[in-house]
Tab-separated table of N, CA and C in Angstrom:
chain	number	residue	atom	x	y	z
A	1	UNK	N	151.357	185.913	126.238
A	1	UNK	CA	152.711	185.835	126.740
A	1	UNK	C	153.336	184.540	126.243
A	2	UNK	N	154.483	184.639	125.552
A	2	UNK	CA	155.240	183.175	125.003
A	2	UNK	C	156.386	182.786	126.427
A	3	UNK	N	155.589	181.473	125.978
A	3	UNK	CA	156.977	180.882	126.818
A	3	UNK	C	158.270	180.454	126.523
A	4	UNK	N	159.202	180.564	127.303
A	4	UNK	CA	160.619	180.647	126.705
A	4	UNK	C	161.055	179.541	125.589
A	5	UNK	N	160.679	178.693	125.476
A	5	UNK	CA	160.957	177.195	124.606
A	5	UNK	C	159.912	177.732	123.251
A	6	UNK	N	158.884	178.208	123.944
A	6	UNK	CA	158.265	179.220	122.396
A	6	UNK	C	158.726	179.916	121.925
A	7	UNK	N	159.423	180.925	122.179
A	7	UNK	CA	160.486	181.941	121.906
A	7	UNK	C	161.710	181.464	121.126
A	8	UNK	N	162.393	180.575	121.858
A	8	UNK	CA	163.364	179.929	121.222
A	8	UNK	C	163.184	179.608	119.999
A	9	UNK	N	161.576	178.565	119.542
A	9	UNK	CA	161.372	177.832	118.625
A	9	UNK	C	161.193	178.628	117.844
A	10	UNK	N	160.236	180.320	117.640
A	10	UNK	CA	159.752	180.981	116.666
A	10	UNK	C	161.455	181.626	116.156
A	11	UNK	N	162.073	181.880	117.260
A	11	UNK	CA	163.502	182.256	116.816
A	11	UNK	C	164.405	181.587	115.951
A	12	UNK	N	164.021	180.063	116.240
A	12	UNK	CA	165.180	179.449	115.210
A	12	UNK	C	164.336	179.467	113.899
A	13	UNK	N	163.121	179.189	113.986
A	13	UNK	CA	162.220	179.293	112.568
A	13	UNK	C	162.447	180.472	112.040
A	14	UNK	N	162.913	181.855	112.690
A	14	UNK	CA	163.065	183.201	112.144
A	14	UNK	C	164.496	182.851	111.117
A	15	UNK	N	165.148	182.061	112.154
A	15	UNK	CA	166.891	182.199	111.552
A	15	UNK	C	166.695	180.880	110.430
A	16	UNK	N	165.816	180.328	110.181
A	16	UNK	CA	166.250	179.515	108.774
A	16	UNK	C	166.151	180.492	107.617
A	17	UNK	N	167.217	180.502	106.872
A	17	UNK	CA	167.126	181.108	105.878
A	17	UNK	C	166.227	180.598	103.985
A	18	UNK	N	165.878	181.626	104.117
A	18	UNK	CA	164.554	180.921	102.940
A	18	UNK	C	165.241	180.957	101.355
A	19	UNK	N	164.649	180.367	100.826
A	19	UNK	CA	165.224	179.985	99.091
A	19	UNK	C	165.560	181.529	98.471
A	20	UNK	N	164.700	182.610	99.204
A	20	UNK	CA	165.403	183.731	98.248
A	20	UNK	C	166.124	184.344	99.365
A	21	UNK	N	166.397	183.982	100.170
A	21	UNK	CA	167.676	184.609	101.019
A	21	UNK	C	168.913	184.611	100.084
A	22	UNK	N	169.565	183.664	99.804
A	22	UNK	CA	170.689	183.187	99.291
A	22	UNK	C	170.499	182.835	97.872
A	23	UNK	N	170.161	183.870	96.546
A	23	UNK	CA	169.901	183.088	95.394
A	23	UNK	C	169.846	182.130	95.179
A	24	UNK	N	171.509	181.749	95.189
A	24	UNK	CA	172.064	180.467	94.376
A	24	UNK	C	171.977	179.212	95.717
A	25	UNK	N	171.328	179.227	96.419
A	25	UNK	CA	171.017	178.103	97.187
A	25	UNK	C	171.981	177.912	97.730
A	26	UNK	N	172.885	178.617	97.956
A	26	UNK	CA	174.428	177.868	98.450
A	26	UNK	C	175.040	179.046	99.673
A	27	UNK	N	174.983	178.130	100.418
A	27	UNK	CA	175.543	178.880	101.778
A	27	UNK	C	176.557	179.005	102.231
A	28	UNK	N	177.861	179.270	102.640
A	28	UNK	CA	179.177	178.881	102.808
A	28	UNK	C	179.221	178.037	104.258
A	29	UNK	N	178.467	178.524	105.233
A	29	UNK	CA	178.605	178.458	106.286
A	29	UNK	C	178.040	177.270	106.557
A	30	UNK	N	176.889	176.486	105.425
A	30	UNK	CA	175.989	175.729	105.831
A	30	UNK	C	176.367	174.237	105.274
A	31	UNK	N	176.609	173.250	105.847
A	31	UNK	CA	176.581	172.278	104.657
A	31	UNK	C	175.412	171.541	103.856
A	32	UNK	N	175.026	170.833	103.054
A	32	UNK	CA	174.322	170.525	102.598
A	32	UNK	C	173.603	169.274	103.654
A	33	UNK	N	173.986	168.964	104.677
A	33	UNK	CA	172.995	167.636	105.478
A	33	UNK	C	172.843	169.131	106.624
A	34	UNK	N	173.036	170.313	107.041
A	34	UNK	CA	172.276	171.150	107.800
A	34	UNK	C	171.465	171.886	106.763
A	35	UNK	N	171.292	171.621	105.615
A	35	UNK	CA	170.118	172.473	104.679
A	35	UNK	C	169.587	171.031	104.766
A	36	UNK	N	169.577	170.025	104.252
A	36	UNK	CA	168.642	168.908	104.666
A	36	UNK	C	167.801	169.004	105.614
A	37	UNK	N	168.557	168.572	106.729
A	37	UNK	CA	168.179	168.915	108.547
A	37	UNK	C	166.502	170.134	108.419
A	38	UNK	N	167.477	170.883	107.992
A	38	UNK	CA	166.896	172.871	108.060
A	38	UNK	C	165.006	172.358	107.626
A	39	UNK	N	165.521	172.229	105.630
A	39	UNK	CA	163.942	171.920	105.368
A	39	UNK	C	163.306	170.529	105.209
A	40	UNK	N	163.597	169.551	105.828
A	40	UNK	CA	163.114	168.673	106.299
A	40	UNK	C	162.041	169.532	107.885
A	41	UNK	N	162.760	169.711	108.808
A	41	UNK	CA	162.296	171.052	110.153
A	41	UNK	C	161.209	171.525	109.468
A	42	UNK	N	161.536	171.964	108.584
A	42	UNK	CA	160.701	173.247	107.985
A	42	UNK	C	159.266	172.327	107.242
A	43	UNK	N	159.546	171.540	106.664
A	43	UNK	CA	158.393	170.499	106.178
A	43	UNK	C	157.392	170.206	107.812
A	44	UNK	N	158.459	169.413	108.714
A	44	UNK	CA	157.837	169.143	109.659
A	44	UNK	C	156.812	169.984	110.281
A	45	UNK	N	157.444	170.951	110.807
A	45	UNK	CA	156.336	172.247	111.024
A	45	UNK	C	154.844	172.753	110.202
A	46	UNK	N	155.518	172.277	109.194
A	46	UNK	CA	153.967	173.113	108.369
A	46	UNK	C	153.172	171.849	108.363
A	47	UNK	N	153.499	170.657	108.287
A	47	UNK	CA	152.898	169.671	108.195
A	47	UNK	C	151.778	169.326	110.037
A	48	UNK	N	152.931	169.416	110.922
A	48	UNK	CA	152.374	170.179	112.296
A	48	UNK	C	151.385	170.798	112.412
A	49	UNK	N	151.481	172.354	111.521
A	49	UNK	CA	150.278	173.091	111.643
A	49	UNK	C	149.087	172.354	111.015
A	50	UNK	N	149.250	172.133	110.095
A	50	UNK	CA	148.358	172.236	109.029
A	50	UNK	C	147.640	170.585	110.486
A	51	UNK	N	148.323	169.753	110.682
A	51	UNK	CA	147.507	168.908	111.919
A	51	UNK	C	146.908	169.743	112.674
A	52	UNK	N	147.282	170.879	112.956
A	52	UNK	CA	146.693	171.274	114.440
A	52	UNK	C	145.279	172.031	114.039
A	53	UNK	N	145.817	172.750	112.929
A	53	UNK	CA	144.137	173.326	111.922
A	53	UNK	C	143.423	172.080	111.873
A	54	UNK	N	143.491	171.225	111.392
A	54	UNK	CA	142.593	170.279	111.181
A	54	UNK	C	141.844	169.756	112.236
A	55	UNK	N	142.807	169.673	113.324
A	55	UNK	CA	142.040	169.255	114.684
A	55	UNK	C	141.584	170.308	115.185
A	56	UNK	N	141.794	170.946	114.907
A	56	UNK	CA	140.953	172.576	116.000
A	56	UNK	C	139.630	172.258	115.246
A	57	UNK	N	139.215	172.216	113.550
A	57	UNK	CA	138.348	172.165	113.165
A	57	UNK	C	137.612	171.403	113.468
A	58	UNK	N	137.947	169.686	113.702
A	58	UNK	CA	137.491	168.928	114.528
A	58	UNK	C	136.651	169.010	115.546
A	59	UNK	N	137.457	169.886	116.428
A	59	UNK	CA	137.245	169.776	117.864
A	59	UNK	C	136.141	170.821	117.414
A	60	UNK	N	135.882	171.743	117.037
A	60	UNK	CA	134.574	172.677	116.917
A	60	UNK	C	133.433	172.198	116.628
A	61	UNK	N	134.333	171.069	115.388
A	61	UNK	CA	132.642	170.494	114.541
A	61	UNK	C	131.908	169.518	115.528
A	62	UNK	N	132.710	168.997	116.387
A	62	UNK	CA	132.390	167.913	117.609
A	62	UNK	C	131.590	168.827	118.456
A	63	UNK	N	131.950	170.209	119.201
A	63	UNK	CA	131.409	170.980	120.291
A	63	UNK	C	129.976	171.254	119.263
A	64	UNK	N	129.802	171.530	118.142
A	64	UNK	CA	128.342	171.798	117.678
A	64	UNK	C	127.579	170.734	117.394
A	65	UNK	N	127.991	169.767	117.470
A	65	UNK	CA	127.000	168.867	117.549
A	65	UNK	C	126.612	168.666	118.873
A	66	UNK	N	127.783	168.606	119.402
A	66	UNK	CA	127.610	168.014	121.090
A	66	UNK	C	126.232	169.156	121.546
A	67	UNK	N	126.235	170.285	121.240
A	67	UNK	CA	125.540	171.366	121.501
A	67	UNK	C	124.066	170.812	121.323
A	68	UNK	N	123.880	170.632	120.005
A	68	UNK	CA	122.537	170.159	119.007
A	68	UNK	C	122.030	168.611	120.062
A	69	UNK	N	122.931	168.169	120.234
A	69	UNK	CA	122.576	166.847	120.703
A	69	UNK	C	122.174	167.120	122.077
A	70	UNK	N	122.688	167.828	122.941
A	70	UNK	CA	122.064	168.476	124.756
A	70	UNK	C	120.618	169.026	124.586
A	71	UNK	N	120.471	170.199	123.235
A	71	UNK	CA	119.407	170.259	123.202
A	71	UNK	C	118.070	169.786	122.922
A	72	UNK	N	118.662	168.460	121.788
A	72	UNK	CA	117.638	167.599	121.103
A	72	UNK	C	117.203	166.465	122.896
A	73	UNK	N	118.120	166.324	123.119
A	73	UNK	CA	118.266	165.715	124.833
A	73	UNK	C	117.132	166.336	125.621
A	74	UNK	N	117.373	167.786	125.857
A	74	UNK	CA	116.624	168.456	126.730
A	74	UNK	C	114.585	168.577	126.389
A	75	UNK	N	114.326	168.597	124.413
A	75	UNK	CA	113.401	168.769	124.439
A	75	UNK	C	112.513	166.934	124.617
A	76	UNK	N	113.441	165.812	123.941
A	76	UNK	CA	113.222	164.475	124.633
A	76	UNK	C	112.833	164.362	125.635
A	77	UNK	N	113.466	164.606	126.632
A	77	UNK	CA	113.106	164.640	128.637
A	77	UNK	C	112.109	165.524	128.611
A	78	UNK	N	111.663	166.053	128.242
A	78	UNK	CA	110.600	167.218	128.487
A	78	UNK	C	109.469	166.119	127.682
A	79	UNK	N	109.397	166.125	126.673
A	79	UNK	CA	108.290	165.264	125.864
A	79	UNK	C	108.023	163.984	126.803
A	80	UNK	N	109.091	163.126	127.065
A	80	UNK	CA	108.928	162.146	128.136
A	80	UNK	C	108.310	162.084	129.310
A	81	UNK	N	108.758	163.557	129.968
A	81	UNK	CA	108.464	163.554	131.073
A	81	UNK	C	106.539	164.009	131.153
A	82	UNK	N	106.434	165.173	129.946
A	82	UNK	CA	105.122	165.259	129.871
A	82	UNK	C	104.501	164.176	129.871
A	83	UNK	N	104.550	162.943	129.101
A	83	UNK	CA	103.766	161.690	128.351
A	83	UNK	C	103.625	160.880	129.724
A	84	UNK	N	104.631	161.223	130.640
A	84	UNK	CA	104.583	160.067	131.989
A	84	UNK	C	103.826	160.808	133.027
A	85	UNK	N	103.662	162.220	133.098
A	85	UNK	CA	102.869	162.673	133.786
A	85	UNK	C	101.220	162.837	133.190
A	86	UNK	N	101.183	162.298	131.859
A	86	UNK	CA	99.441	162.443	131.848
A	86	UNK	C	99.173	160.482	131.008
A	87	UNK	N	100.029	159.665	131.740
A	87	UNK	CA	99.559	158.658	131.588
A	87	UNK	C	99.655	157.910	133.045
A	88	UNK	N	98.468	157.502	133.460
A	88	UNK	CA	97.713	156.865	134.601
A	88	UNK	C	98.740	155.835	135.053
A	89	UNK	N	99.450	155.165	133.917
A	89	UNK	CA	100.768	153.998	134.467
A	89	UNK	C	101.456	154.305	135.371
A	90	UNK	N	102.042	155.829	135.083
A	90	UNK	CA	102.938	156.506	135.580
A	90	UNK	C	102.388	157.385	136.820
A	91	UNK	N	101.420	157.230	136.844
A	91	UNK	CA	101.038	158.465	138.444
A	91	UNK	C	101.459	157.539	139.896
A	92	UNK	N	101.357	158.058	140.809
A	92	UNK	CA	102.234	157.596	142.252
A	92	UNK	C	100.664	156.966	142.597
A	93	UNK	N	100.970	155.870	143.376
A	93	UNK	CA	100.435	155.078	143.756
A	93	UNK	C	100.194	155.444	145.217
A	94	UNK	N	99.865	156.316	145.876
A	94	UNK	CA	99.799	156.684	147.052
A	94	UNK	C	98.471	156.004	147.878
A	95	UNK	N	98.370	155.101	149.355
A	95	UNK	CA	97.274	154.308	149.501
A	95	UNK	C	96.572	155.575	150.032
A	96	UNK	N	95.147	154.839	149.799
A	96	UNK	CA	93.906	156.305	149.961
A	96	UNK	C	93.782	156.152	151.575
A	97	UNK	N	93.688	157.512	152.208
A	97	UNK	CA	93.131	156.902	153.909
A	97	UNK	C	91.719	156.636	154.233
A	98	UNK	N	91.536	155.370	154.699
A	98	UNK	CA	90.063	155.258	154.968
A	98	UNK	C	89.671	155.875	156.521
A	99	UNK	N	88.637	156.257	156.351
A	99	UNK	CA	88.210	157.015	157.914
A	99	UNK	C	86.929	156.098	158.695
């Protein structure tokens, strides 16, 4: 579902008119600092995306490591925890009862 300010935005990006709209580049209606304006906008945007691809990729290549690294984590604590349970340093010191 788009939200209305999304709507708007894909709408005005619909209504720029592209280099083969108008052959001869020349618009009557348009002046030349609103075709400036227009693909300057139009630069901005793709330049936008092309950020937001890059960071999405980011953000994935970060979640698979982060992944690799919980698990390299999990088999560590396990190796650790084995090594402290069969070394004598590490056993509980509980006093013996004498009778």
């Amino acid at each position: 579902m788009s939200s209305p300010s999304s709507t708007k935005l894909q709408d005005d990006i619909n209504s720029i008119p592209l280099a083969d709209d108008d052959p001869q580049g020349l618009d009557p209606d348009v002046s030349p600092d609103e075709q400036q304006e227009k693909a300057r906008l139009i630069a901005q945007v793709l330049e936008l995306q092309n950020t937001l691809d890059d960071l999405s990729q980011r953000v994935d290549g970060v979640k698979e490591e982060n992944l690799k690294l919980k698990s390299e984590n999990q088999v560590l604590g396990q190796y650790i925890e084995n090594l402290m349970s069969a070394s004598s340093v590490f056993q509980s010191t509980s006093p013996k009862n004498k009778k």
